[in-house]
């Protein structure tokens, strides 16, 4: 089952952040589980530093800004018995919350750099998703559409925002294929994020492309180990009166290690995912590292 994501802290666009959670899709990306209700707990931690000037809430900060984000989320996925076009339907809702800690420098009078810091807890931006998946032998794939609502903690200025106040729609295609003899597994998700204007700042973030992948091998019953990664590209520049740095297009790549373990306790299926990503080759974004843990329970 594809992991249900939360807001990513790893991209360009306004605040240097994206509403799509990079790294939220890895092993089992293209699989839609059997009918039932699934609840997933997500815990993630990201830390990074900017190499470029950033616009944060209408204030321009110099390169070297540091950020630490702890996020948790509760996600529910419902798969009904009924099918559509021969595929299984999935309906999901994710409610995130988290803590942000940002330290950044601003150029003051006389050219001196003044350091500012902010931190705080809050609710994140809630997102809903609908997907339609098919399976043929050991190949599974799905299409999805998910929307983000600006429900999270937000205030214009240098504030500890957990939400971005930026509605968005992400749509894409995911696949999973396992070679039955060697038990090697290949997974990928191609997606596009269409952003709407932040009406608090008159900032229109550019649209985005993301590709996430995972390659692994089942080394023992229920345990898959492998490598994971993602590639992000902003397709067009930012605009609007609030885009003080101009188009500000961004990109980033990441690679890391991942594991997934599937077991049954009594009659209840459990799925655990652990992934770590190291980013590289950033452009107009933070350069950092991220760890994600998810646990899924079927009811």
PDB file of C-alpha atoms in Angstrom:
ATOM      1  CA  UNK A   1       0.000   0.000   0.000  1.00  0.00           C
ATOM      2  CA  UNK A   2       1.357   3.437  -0.902  1.00  0.00           C
ATOM      3  CA  UNK A   3       2.229   5.558   2.099  1.00  0.00           C
ATOM      4  CA  UNK A   4      -0.023   8.498   2.742  1.00  0.00           C
ATOM      5  CA  UNK A   5       2.004  11.675   2.895  1.00  0.00           C
ATOM      6  CA  UNK A   6       2.107  15.045   4.554  1.00  0.00           C
ATOM      7  CA  UNK A   7       3.486  18.445   3.662  1.00  0.00           C
ATOM      8  CA  UNK A   8       7.056  18.309   2.399  1.00  0.00           C
ATOM      9  CA  UNK A   9       9.667  20.735   3.688  1.00  0.00           C
ATOM     10  CA  UNK A  10      12.051  20.054   0.872  1.00  0.00           C
ATOM     11  CA  UNK A  11      11.171  22.075  -2.215  1.00  0.00           C
ATOM     12  CA  UNK A  12      11.077  25.452  -3.913  1.00  0.00           C
ATOM     13  CA  UNK A  13       7.845  27.448  -4.477  1.00  0.00           C
ATOM     14  CA  UNK A  14       6.708  29.912  -1.782  1.00  0.00           C
ATOM     15  CA  UNK A  15       8.601  29.479   1.504  1.00  0.00           C
ATOM     16  CA  UNK A  16      10.785  26.942  -0.305  1.00  0.00           C
ATOM     17  CA  UNK A  17       8.198  24.279   0.610  1.00  0.00           C
ATOM     18  CA  UNK A  18       5.826  22.029  -1.310  1.00  0.00           C
ATOM     19  CA  UNK A  19       2.363  20.803  -0.380  1.00  0.00           C
ATOM     20  CA  UNK A  20       3.235  17.324  -1.676  1.00  0.00           C
ATOM     21  CA  UNK A  21       5.282  15.176   0.704  1.00  0.00           C
ATOM     22  CA  UNK A  22       8.358  13.968  -1.125  1.00  0.00           C
ATOM     23  CA  UNK A  23       9.303  10.518   0.079  1.00  0.00           C
ATOM     24  CA  UNK A  24       5.738   9.564   0.941  1.00  0.00           C
ATOM     25  CA  UNK A  25       5.637   6.996  -1.876  1.00  0.00           C
ATOM     26  CA  UNK A  26       8.103   4.097  -1.937  1.00  0.00           C
ATOM     27  CA  UNK A  27       7.678   0.325  -1.542  1.00  0.00           C
ATOM     28  CA  UNK A  28       4.243  -0.863  -2.610  1.00  0.00           C
ATOM     29  CA  UNK A  29       3.589   2.440  -4.382  1.00  0.00           C
ATOM     30  CA  UNK A  30       1.337   0.928  -7.044  1.00  0.00           C
ATOM     31  CA  UNK A  31      -0.561  -1.528  -4.866  1.00  0.00           C
ATOM     32  CA  UNK A  32      -4.141  -0.967  -3.742  1.00  0.00           C
ATOM     33  CA  UNK A  33      -4.829  -3.275  -0.775  1.00  0.00           C
ATOM     34  CA  UNK A  34      -7.813  -5.642  -0.441  1.00  0.00           C
ATOM     35  CA  UNK A  35     -11.170  -4.139   0.582  1.00  0.00           C
ATOM     36  CA  UNK A  36     -11.200  -2.812   4.118  1.00  0.00           C
ATOM     37  CA  UNK A  37     -10.290   0.155   6.291  1.00  0.00           C
ATOM     38  CA  UNK A  38      -6.627   0.972   6.898  1.00  0.00           C
ATOM     39  CA  UNK A  39      -5.196   3.433   9.418  1.00  0.00           C
ATOM     40  CA  UNK A  40      -1.622   4.689   9.044  1.00  0.00           C
ATOM     41  CA  UNK A  41       0.464   6.594  11.570  1.00  0.00           C
ATOM     42  CA  UNK A  42       3.229   8.694  10.002  1.00  0.00           C
ATOM     43  CA  UNK A  43       6.219  10.169  11.838  1.00  0.00           C
ATOM     44  CA  UNK A  44       8.793  12.247   9.980  1.00  0.00           C
ATOM     45  CA  UNK A  45      11.801  14.440  10.717  1.00  0.00           C
ATOM     46  CA  UNK A  46      13.564  16.812   8.323  1.00  0.00           C
ATOM     47  CA  UNK A  47      16.557  19.076   8.896  1.00  0.00           C
ATOM     48  CA  UNK A  48      18.197  21.261   6.304  1.00  0.00           C
ATOM     49  CA  UNK A  49      19.972  24.476   5.398  1.00  0.00           C
ATOM     50  CA  UNK A  50      19.468  26.870   2.492  1.00  0.00           C
ATOM     51  CA  UNK A  51      22.200  27.652  -0.005  1.00  0.00           C
ATOM     52  CA  UNK A  52      20.256  30.497  -1.593  1.00  0.00           C
ATOM     53  CA  UNK A  53      18.317  33.589  -0.534  1.00  0.00           C
ATOM     54  CA  UNK A  54      14.714  32.779   0.409  1.00  0.00           C
ATOM     55  CA  UNK A  55      11.451  34.707   0.740  1.00  0.00           C
ATOM     56  CA  UNK A  56       9.749  33.706   3.973  1.00  0.00           C
ATOM     57  CA  UNK A  57       6.443  35.418   4.615  1.00  0.00           C
ATOM     58  CA  UNK A  58       7.422  38.558   2.728  1.00  0.00           C
ATOM     59  CA  UNK A  59      10.851  38.851   4.377  1.00  0.00           C
ATOM     60  CA  UNK A  60      14.051  38.144   2.453  1.00  0.00           C
ATOM     61  CA  UNK A  61      16.571  35.978   4.299  1.00  0.00           C
ATOM     62  CA  UNK A  62      20.175  35.294   3.329  1.00  0.00           C
ATOM     63  CA  UNK A  63      21.611  31.880   2.479  1.00  0.00           C
ATOM     64  CA  UNK A  64      22.343  29.692   5.469  1.00  0.00           C
ATOM     65  CA  UNK A  65      18.867  29.612   7.008  1.00  0.00           C
ATOM     66  CA  UNK A  66      18.403  26.414   9.028  1.00  0.00           C
ATOM     67  CA  UNK A  67      15.189  24.508   9.568  1.00  0.00           C
ATOM     68  CA  UNK A  68      14.108  21.515  11.615  1.00  0.00           C
ATOM     69  CA  UNK A  69      10.693  19.950  11.140  1.00  0.00           C
ATOM     70  CA  UNK A  70       9.022  17.200  13.116  1.00  0.00           C
ATOM     71  CA  UNK A  71       5.744  16.017  11.650  1.00  0.00           C
ATOM     72  CA  UNK A  72       3.218  13.362  12.485  1.00  0.00           C
ATOM     73  CA  UNK A  73       0.060  12.443  10.632  1.00  0.00           C
ATOM     74  CA  UNK A  74      -2.909  10.150  10.940  1.00  0.00           C
ATOM     75  CA  UNK A  75      -4.188   8.757   7.658  1.00  0.00           C
ATOM     76  CA  UNK A  76      -7.211   6.652   6.853  1.00  0.00           C
ATOM     77  CA  UNK A  77      -7.744   4.656   3.660  1.00  0.00           C
ATOM     78  CA  UNK A  78     -11.026   2.954   2.753  1.00  0.00           C
ATOM     79  CA  UNK A  79     -11.196   0.385  -0.046  1.00  0.00           C
ATOM     80  CA  UNK A  80     -14.791  -0.717  -0.806  1.00  0.00           C
ATOM     81  CA  UNK A  81     -15.839  -4.067  -2.226  1.00  0.00           C
ATOM     82  CA  UNK A  82     -17.221  -2.415  -5.363  1.00  0.00           C
ATOM     83  CA  UNK A  83     -14.910  -1.964  -8.352  1.00  0.00           C
ATOM     84  CA  UNK A  84     -14.742   0.662 -11.098  1.00  0.00           C
ATOM     85  CA  UNK A  85     -13.483  -0.035 -14.633  1.00  0.00           C
ATOM     86  CA  UNK A  86     -12.159  -3.327 -13.306  1.00  0.00           C
ATOM     87  CA  UNK A  87     -10.042  -1.648 -10.633  1.00  0.00           C
ATOM     88  CA  UNK A  88     -10.161  -1.160  -6.889  1.00  0.00           C
ATOM     89  CA  UNK A  89     -11.134   2.265  -5.544  1.00  0.00           C
ATOM     90  CA  UNK A  90      -9.355   3.839  -2.579  1.00  0.00           C
ATOM     91  CA  UNK A  91     -10.501   6.915  -0.639  1.00  0.00           C
ATOM     92  CA  UNK A  92      -8.085   8.487   1.847  1.00  0.00           C
ATOM     93  CA  UNK A  93      -7.844  11.390   4.282  1.00  0.00           C
ATOM     94  CA  UNK A  94      -4.665  12.609   6.014  1.00  0.00           C
ATOM     95  CA  UNK A  95      -4.538  14.948   9.021  1.00  0.00           C
ATOM     96  CA  UNK A  96      -1.001  16.171   9.819  1.00  0.00           C
ATOM     97  CA  UNK A  97       0.455  18.115  12.732  1.00  0.00           C
ATOM     98  CA  UNK A  98       3.977  19.134  13.572  1.00  0.00           C
ATOM     99  CA  UNK A  99       6.641  21.357  15.067  1.00  0.00           C
ATOM    100  CA  UNK A 100       8.848  23.770  13.142  1.00  0.00           C
ATOM    101  CA  UNK A 101      12.080  25.463  14.257  1.00  0.00           C
ATOM    102  CA  UNK A 102      13.681  27.981  11.885  1.00  0.00           C
ATOM    103  CA  UNK A 103      16.782  30.141  12.304  1.00  0.00           C
ATOM    104  CA  UNK A 104      17.539  32.665   9.563  1.00  0.00           C
ATOM    105  CA  UNK A 105      19.554  35.793   8.877  1.00  0.00           C
ATOM    106  CA  UNK A 106      18.355  39.123   7.486  1.00  0.00           C
ATOM    107  CA  UNK A 107      20.519  41.959   6.218  1.00  0.00           C
ATOM    108  CA  UNK A 108      20.116  44.959   8.503  1.00  0.00           C
ATOM    109  CA  UNK A 109      21.267  48.593   8.404  1.00  0.00           C
ATOM    110  CA  UNK A 110      24.866  48.990   7.288  1.00  0.00           C
ATOM    111  CA  UNK A 111      24.916  45.515   5.785  1.00  0.00           C
ATOM    112  CA  UNK A 112      25.091  43.674   9.095  1.00  0.00           C
ATOM    113  CA  UNK A 113      23.368  40.289   9.286  1.00  0.00           C
ATOM    114  CA  UNK A 114      20.766  39.951  12.015  1.00  0.00           C
ATOM    115  CA  UNK A 115      19.742  36.470  13.156  1.00  0.00           C
ATOM    116  CA  UNK A 116      16.112  35.599  13.855  1.00  0.00           C
ATOM    117  CA  UNK A 117      14.564  32.422  15.239  1.00  0.00           C
ATOM    118  CA  UNK A 118      11.014  31.105  15.507  1.00  0.00           C
ATOM    119  CA  UNK A 119       9.433  27.812  16.516  1.00  0.00           C
ATOM    120  CA  UNK A 120       6.037  26.353  17.361  1.00  0.00           C
ATOM    121  CA  UNK A 121       3.514  23.529  17.084  1.00  0.00           C
ATOM    122  CA  UNK A 122       0.358  23.369  15.021  1.00  0.00           C
ATOM    123  CA  UNK A 123      -2.030  21.526  12.728  1.00  0.00           C
ATOM    124  CA  UNK A 124      -0.924  20.982   9.145  1.00  0.00           C
ATOM    125  CA  UNK A 125      -2.848  21.206   5.883  1.00  0.00           C
ATOM    126  CA  UNK A 126      -5.383  18.379   5.573  1.00  0.00           C
ATOM    127  CA  UNK A 127      -5.395  16.467   2.303  1.00  0.00           C
ATOM    128  CA  UNK A 128      -7.831  14.028   0.711  1.00  0.00           C
ATOM    129  CA  UNK A 129      -7.123  11.484  -1.994  1.00  0.00           C
ATOM    130  CA  UNK A 130      -8.959   9.136  -4.338  1.00  0.00           C
ATOM    131  CA  UNK A 131      -7.205   6.398  -6.284  1.00  0.00           C
ATOM    132  CA  UNK A 132      -8.068   3.631  -8.718  1.00  0.00           C
ATOM    133  CA  UNK A 133      -5.788   0.611  -8.957  1.00  0.00           C
ATOM    134  CA  UNK A 134      -5.390  -2.561 -11.011  1.00  0.00           C
ATOM    135  CA  UNK A 135      -3.278  -5.691 -10.689  1.00  0.00           C
ATOM    136  CA  UNK A 136      -2.126  -8.266 -13.229  1.00  0.00           C
ATOM    137  CA  UNK A 137       0.063 -10.999 -11.793  1.00  0.00           C
ATOM    138  CA  UNK A 138       2.959  -9.359  -9.960  1.00  0.00           C
ATOM    139  CA  UNK A 139       2.418  -5.950 -11.604  1.00  0.00           C
ATOM    140  CA  UNK A 140       0.166  -3.434  -9.835  1.00  0.00           C
ATOM    141  CA  UNK A 141      -0.481   0.176 -10.737  1.00  0.00           C
ATOM    142  CA  UNK A 142      -2.836   2.998  -9.864  1.00  0.00           C
ATOM    143  CA  UNK A 143      -3.825   6.530 -10.755  1.00  0.00           C
ATOM    144  CA  UNK A 144      -4.639   9.084  -8.084  1.00  0.00           C
ATOM    145  CA  UNK A 145      -5.816  12.622  -7.444  1.00  0.00           C
ATOM    146  CA  UNK A 146      -5.325  14.349  -4.113  1.00  0.00           C
ATOM    147  CA  UNK A 147      -6.200  17.826  -2.909  1.00  0.00           C
ATOM    148  CA  UNK A 148      -4.717  19.968  -0.148  1.00  0.00           C
ATOM    149  CA  UNK A 149      -6.873  22.324   1.942  1.00  0.00           C
ATOM    150  CA  UNK A 150      -5.278  25.341   3.715  1.00  0.00           C
ATOM    151  CA  UNK A 151      -6.283  24.277   7.231  1.00  0.00           C
ATOM    152  CA  UNK A 152      -2.914  24.399   9.005  1.00  0.00           C
ATOM    153  CA  UNK A 153      -1.351  26.907  11.386  1.00  0.00           C
ATOM    154  CA  UNK A 154      -0.450  29.939   9.303  1.00  0.00           C
ATOM    155  CA  UNK A 155       0.338  33.623   9.699  1.00  0.00           C
ATOM    156  CA  UNK A 156       2.069  36.014   7.309  1.00  0.00           C
ATOM    157  CA  UNK A 157       5.575  36.985   8.394  1.00  0.00           C
ATOM    158  CA  UNK A 158       8.439  35.145  10.032  1.00  0.00           C
ATOM    159  CA  UNK A 159       6.186  32.763  11.921  1.00  0.00           C
ATOM    160  CA  UNK A 160       6.320  29.045  12.831  1.00  0.00           C
ATOM    161  CA  UNK A 161       3.919  27.988  10.087  1.00  0.00           C
ATOM    162  CA  UNK A 162       2.923  24.334   9.862  1.00  0.00           C
ATOM    163  CA  UNK A 163       0.477  24.895   6.995  1.00  0.00           C
ATOM    164  CA  UNK A 164       1.223  26.836   3.805  1.00  0.00           C
ATOM    165  CA  UNK A 165      -2.187  28.436   3.084  1.00  0.00           C
ATOM    166  CA  UNK A 166      -1.736  27.226  -0.494  1.00  0.00           C
ATOM    167  CA  UNK A 167      -4.485  25.058  -1.992  1.00  0.00           C
ATOM    168  CA  UNK A 168      -3.196  22.489  -4.432  1.00  0.00           C
ATOM    169  CA  UNK A 169      -4.022  19.397  -6.464  1.00  0.00           C
ATOM    170  CA  UNK A 170      -1.575  16.563  -7.067  1.00  0.00           C
ATOM    171  CA  UNK A 171      -2.228  13.830  -9.596  1.00  0.00           C
ATOM    172  CA  UNK A 172      -0.123  10.955 -10.831  1.00  0.00           C
ATOM    173  CA  UNK A 173       0.551   7.300 -11.616  1.00  0.00           C
ATOM    174  CA  UNK A 174       2.248   4.708  -9.407  1.00  0.00           C
ATOM    175  CA  UNK A 175       3.474   1.191 -10.119  1.00  0.00           C
ATOM    176  CA  UNK A 176       4.887  -1.839  -8.323  1.00  0.00           C
ATOM    177  CA  UNK A 177       6.418  -4.879 -10.013  1.00  0.00           C
ATOM    178  CA  UNK A 178       8.019  -7.882  -8.339  1.00  0.00           C
ATOM    179  CA  UNK A 179      10.100 -10.470 -10.156  1.00  0.00           C
ATOM    180  CA  UNK A 180       8.634 -13.704  -8.750  1.00  0.00           C
ATOM    181  CA  UNK A 181      11.828 -15.791  -8.761  1.00  0.00           C
ATOM    182  CA  UNK A 182      14.405 -13.346  -7.383  1.00  0.00           C
ATOM    183  CA  UNK A 183      11.871 -11.397  -5.279  1.00  0.00           C
ATOM    184  CA  UNK A 184      13.310  -8.088  -6.508  1.00  0.00           C
ATOM    185  CA  UNK A 185      10.727  -5.289  -6.344  1.00  0.00           C
ATOM    186  CA  UNK A 186      10.592  -2.099  -8.432  1.00  0.00           C
ATOM    187  CA  UNK A 187       8.345   0.827  -7.493  1.00  0.00           C
ATOM    188  CA  UNK A 188       7.754   4.331  -8.785  1.00  0.00           C
ATOM    189  CA  UNK A 189       5.409   7.313  -8.638  1.00  0.00           C
ATOM    190  CA  UNK A 190       5.223  10.055 -11.267  1.00  0.00           C
ATOM    191  CA  UNK A 191       3.204  13.071 -10.158  1.00  0.00           C
ATOM    192  CA  UNK A 192       2.366  16.688 -10.941  1.00  0.00           C
ATOM    193  CA  UNK A 193       1.372  19.313  -8.371  1.00  0.00           C
ATOM    194  CA  UNK A 194      -0.851  22.191  -9.509  1.00  0.00           C
ATOM    195  CA  UNK A 195      -0.692  25.081  -7.055  1.00  0.00           C
ATOM    196  CA  UNK A 196      -3.257  27.803  -6.433  1.00  0.00           C
ATOM    197  CA  UNK A 197      -2.490  31.307  -5.175  1.00  0.00           C
ATOM    198  CA  UNK A 198      -1.846  32.068  -1.530  1.00  0.00           C
ATOM    199  CA  UNK A 199      -4.383  34.871  -1.152  1.00  0.00           C
ATOM    200  CA  UNK A 200      -2.734  36.115   2.044  1.00  0.00           C
ATOM    201  CA  UNK A 201       0.520  36.978   0.283  1.00  0.00           C
ATOM    202  CA  UNK A 202      -0.560  37.268  -3.395  1.00  0.00           C
ATOM    203  CA  UNK A 203       2.020  34.586  -4.204  1.00  0.00           C
ATOM    204  CA  UNK A 204       1.444  32.097  -7.017  1.00  0.00           C
ATOM    205  CA  UNK A 205       3.818  29.153  -6.698  1.00  0.00           C
ATOM    206  CA  UNK A 206       4.860  27.410  -9.897  1.00  0.00           C
ATOM    207  CA  UNK A 207       3.611  23.949 -10.770  1.00  0.00           C
ATOM    208  CA  UNK A 208       5.802  20.989  -9.836  1.00  0.00           C
ATOM    209  CA  UNK A 209       6.871  17.510 -10.967  1.00  0.00           C
ATOM    210  CA  UNK A 210       8.045  14.715  -8.704  1.00  0.00           C
ATOM    211  CA  UNK A 211       9.311  11.182  -9.288  1.00  0.00           C
ATOM    212  CA  UNK A 212       9.773   8.857  -6.326  1.00  0.00           C
ATOM    213  CA  UNK A 213      11.251   5.388  -6.590  1.00  0.00           C
ATOM    214  CA  UNK A 214      12.224   2.352  -4.545  1.00  0.00           C
ATOM    215  CA  UNK A 215      14.112  -0.802  -5.519  1.00  0.00           C
ATOM    216  CA  UNK A 216      14.326  -3.661  -3.051  1.00  0.00           C
ATOM    217  CA  UNK A 217      14.497  -7.386  -2.460  1.00  0.00           C
ATOM    218  CA  UNK A 218      12.500  -9.602  -0.147  1.00  0.00           C
ATOM    219  CA  UNK A 219      15.303 -11.042   1.985  1.00  0.00           C
ATOM    220  CA  UNK A 220      13.037 -13.047   4.289  1.00  0.00           C
ATOM    221  CA  UNK A 221       9.329 -13.670   4.715  1.00  0.00           C
ATOM    222  CA  UNK A 222       7.638 -10.246   4.763  1.00  0.00           C
ATOM    223  CA  UNK A 223      10.874  -8.201   4.917  1.00  0.00           C
ATOM    224  CA  UNK A 224      11.982  -6.059   1.964  1.00  0.00           C
ATOM    225  CA  UNK A 225      15.252  -4.078   2.052  1.00  0.00           C
ATOM    226  CA  UNK A 226      16.444  -1.667  -0.618  1.00  0.00           C
ATOM    227  CA  UNK A 227      17.280   1.808  -1.820  1.00  0.00           C
ATOM    228  CA  UNK A 228      14.874   4.720  -2.213  1.00  0.00           C
ATOM    229  CA  UNK A 229      15.005   8.154  -3.772  1.00  0.00           C
ATOM    230  CA  UNK A 230      13.165  11.079  -5.291  1.00  0.00           C
ATOM    231  CA  UNK A 231      13.631  13.705  -7.973  1.00  0.00           C
ATOM    232  CA  UNK A 232      11.843  17.057  -7.859  1.00  0.00           C
ATOM    233  CA  UNK A 233      11.611  19.772 -10.511  1.00  0.00           C
ATOM    234  CA  UNK A 234       9.612  22.994 -10.477  1.00  0.00           C
ATOM    235  CA  UNK A 235       8.165  23.298 -13.977  1.00  0.00           C
ATOM    236  CA  UNK A 236       7.411  27.015 -14.124  1.00  0.00           C
ATOM    237  CA  UNK A 237       8.404  30.026 -12.081  1.00  0.00           C
ATOM    238  CA  UNK A 238       6.615  31.716  -9.212  1.00  0.00           C
ATOM    239  CA  UNK A 239       4.578  34.843  -9.923  1.00  0.00           C
ATOM    240  CA  UNK A 240       2.301  37.430  -8.339  1.00  0.00           C
ATOM    241  CA  UNK A 241       3.005  40.638  -6.457  1.00  0.00           C
ATOM    242  CA  UNK A 242       4.252  38.629  -3.480  1.00  0.00           C
ATOM    243  CA  UNK A 243       6.999  36.841  -5.448  1.00  0.00           C
ATOM    244  CA  UNK A 244       9.739  39.333  -4.555  1.00  0.00           C
ATOM    245  CA  UNK A 245      12.563  37.061  -5.725  1.00  0.00           C
ATOM    246  CA  UNK A 246      11.048  36.532  -9.161  1.00  0.00           C
ATOM    247  CA  UNK A 247      10.453  33.097 -10.739  1.00  0.00           C
ATOM    248  CA  UNK A 248      12.523  31.251  -8.090  1.00  0.00           C
ATOM    249  CA  UNK A 249      12.350  27.818  -9.762  1.00  0.00           C
ATOM    250  CA  UNK A 250      13.746  24.976  -7.695  1.00  0.00           C
ATOM    251  CA  UNK A 251      14.934  21.388  -7.969  1.00  0.00           C
ATOM    252  CA  UNK A 252      16.426  18.653  -5.794  1.00  0.00           C
ATOM    253  CA  UNK A 253      17.365  14.984  -5.832  1.00  0.00           C
ATOM    254  CA  UNK A 254      17.661  12.496  -2.981  1.00  0.00           C
ATOM    255  CA  UNK A 255      18.741   8.925  -2.333  1.00  0.00           C
ATOM    256  CA  UNK A 256      18.681   6.711   0.716  1.00  0.00           C
ATOM    257  CA  UNK A 257      17.809   3.367   2.247  1.00  0.00           C
ATOM    258  CA  UNK A 258      14.465   1.831   3.076  1.00  0.00           C
ATOM    259  CA  UNK A 259      12.799  -1.196   4.607  1.00  0.00           C
ATOM    260  CA  UNK A 260       9.256  -2.531   4.785  1.00  0.00           C
ATOM    261  CA  UNK A 261       8.029  -5.345   6.994  1.00  0.00           C
ATOM    262  CA  UNK A 262       4.625  -7.000   6.649  1.00  0.00           C
ATOM    263  CA  UNK A 263       3.271  -9.362   9.274  1.00  0.00           C
ATOM    264  CA  UNK A 264       0.042 -10.619  10.823  1.00  0.00           C
ATOM    265  CA  UNK A 265      -0.721 -10.398  14.532  1.00  0.00           C
ATOM    266  CA  UNK A 266      -3.613 -12.724  15.216  1.00  0.00           C
ATOM    267  CA  UNK A 267      -5.799 -11.969  12.228  1.00  0.00           C
ATOM    268  CA  UNK A 268      -4.717  -8.333  11.858  1.00  0.00           C
ATOM    269  CA  UNK A 269      -2.277  -7.365   9.054  1.00  0.00           C
ATOM    270  CA  UNK A 270       0.449  -4.875  10.037  1.00  0.00           C
ATOM    271  CA  UNK A 271       2.811  -3.002   7.714  1.00  0.00           C
ATOM    272  CA  UNK A 272       5.870  -1.046   8.905  1.00  0.00           C
ATOM    273  CA  UNK A 273       7.938   1.248   6.663  1.00  0.00           C
ATOM    274  CA  UNK A 274      11.217   3.010   7.498  1.00  0.00           C
ATOM    275  CA  UNK A 275      13.069   5.255   5.044  1.00  0.00           C
ATOM    276  CA  UNK A 276      15.932   7.749   5.188  1.00  0.00           C
ATOM    277  CA  UNK A 277      16.795  10.241   2.434  1.00  0.00           C
ATOM    278  CA  UNK A 278      19.919  12.360   1.851  1.00  0.00           C
ATOM    279  CA  UNK A 279      19.355  15.264  -0.543  1.00  0.00           C
ATOM    280  CA  UNK A 280      21.867  16.518  -3.107  1.00  0.00           C
ATOM    281  CA  UNK A 281      22.178  18.981  -5.994  1.00  0.00           C
ATOM    282  CA  UNK A 282      19.665  21.512  -4.580  1.00  0.00           C
ATOM    283  CA  UNK A 283      18.598  24.654  -6.418  1.00  0.00           C
ATOM    284  CA  UNK A 284      16.632  27.415  -4.649  1.00  0.00           C
ATOM    285  CA  UNK A 285      15.710  25.151  -1.761  1.00  0.00           C
ATOM    286  CA  UNK A 286      16.965  23.601   1.433  1.00  0.00           C
ATOM    287  CA  UNK A 287      19.651  20.928   1.361  1.00  0.00           C
ATOM    288  CA  UNK A 288      18.938  18.364   4.024  1.00  0.00           C
ATOM    289  CA  UNK A 289      18.015  14.909   5.176  1.00  0.00           C
ATOM    290  CA  UNK A 290      14.729  13.256   6.073  1.00  0.00           C
ATOM    291  CA  UNK A 291      13.603  10.149   7.934  1.00  0.00           C
ATOM    292  CA  UNK A 292      10.066   8.736   7.684  1.00  0.00           C
ATOM    293  CA  UNK A 293       8.433   5.929   9.660  1.00  0.00           C
ATOM    294  CA  UNK A 294       4.929   4.617   9.002  1.00  0.00           C
ATOM    295  CA  UNK A 295       2.844   1.916  10.598  1.00  0.00           C
ATOM    296  CA  UNK A 296      -0.358   0.638   8.975  1.00  0.00           C
ATOM    297  CA  UNK A 297      -3.112  -1.386  10.616  1.00  0.00           C
ATOM    298  CA  UNK A 298      -6.097  -2.981   8.875  1.00  0.00           C
ATOM    299  CA  UNK A 299      -9.496  -2.953  10.567  1.00  0.00           C
TER     300      UNK A 299
END
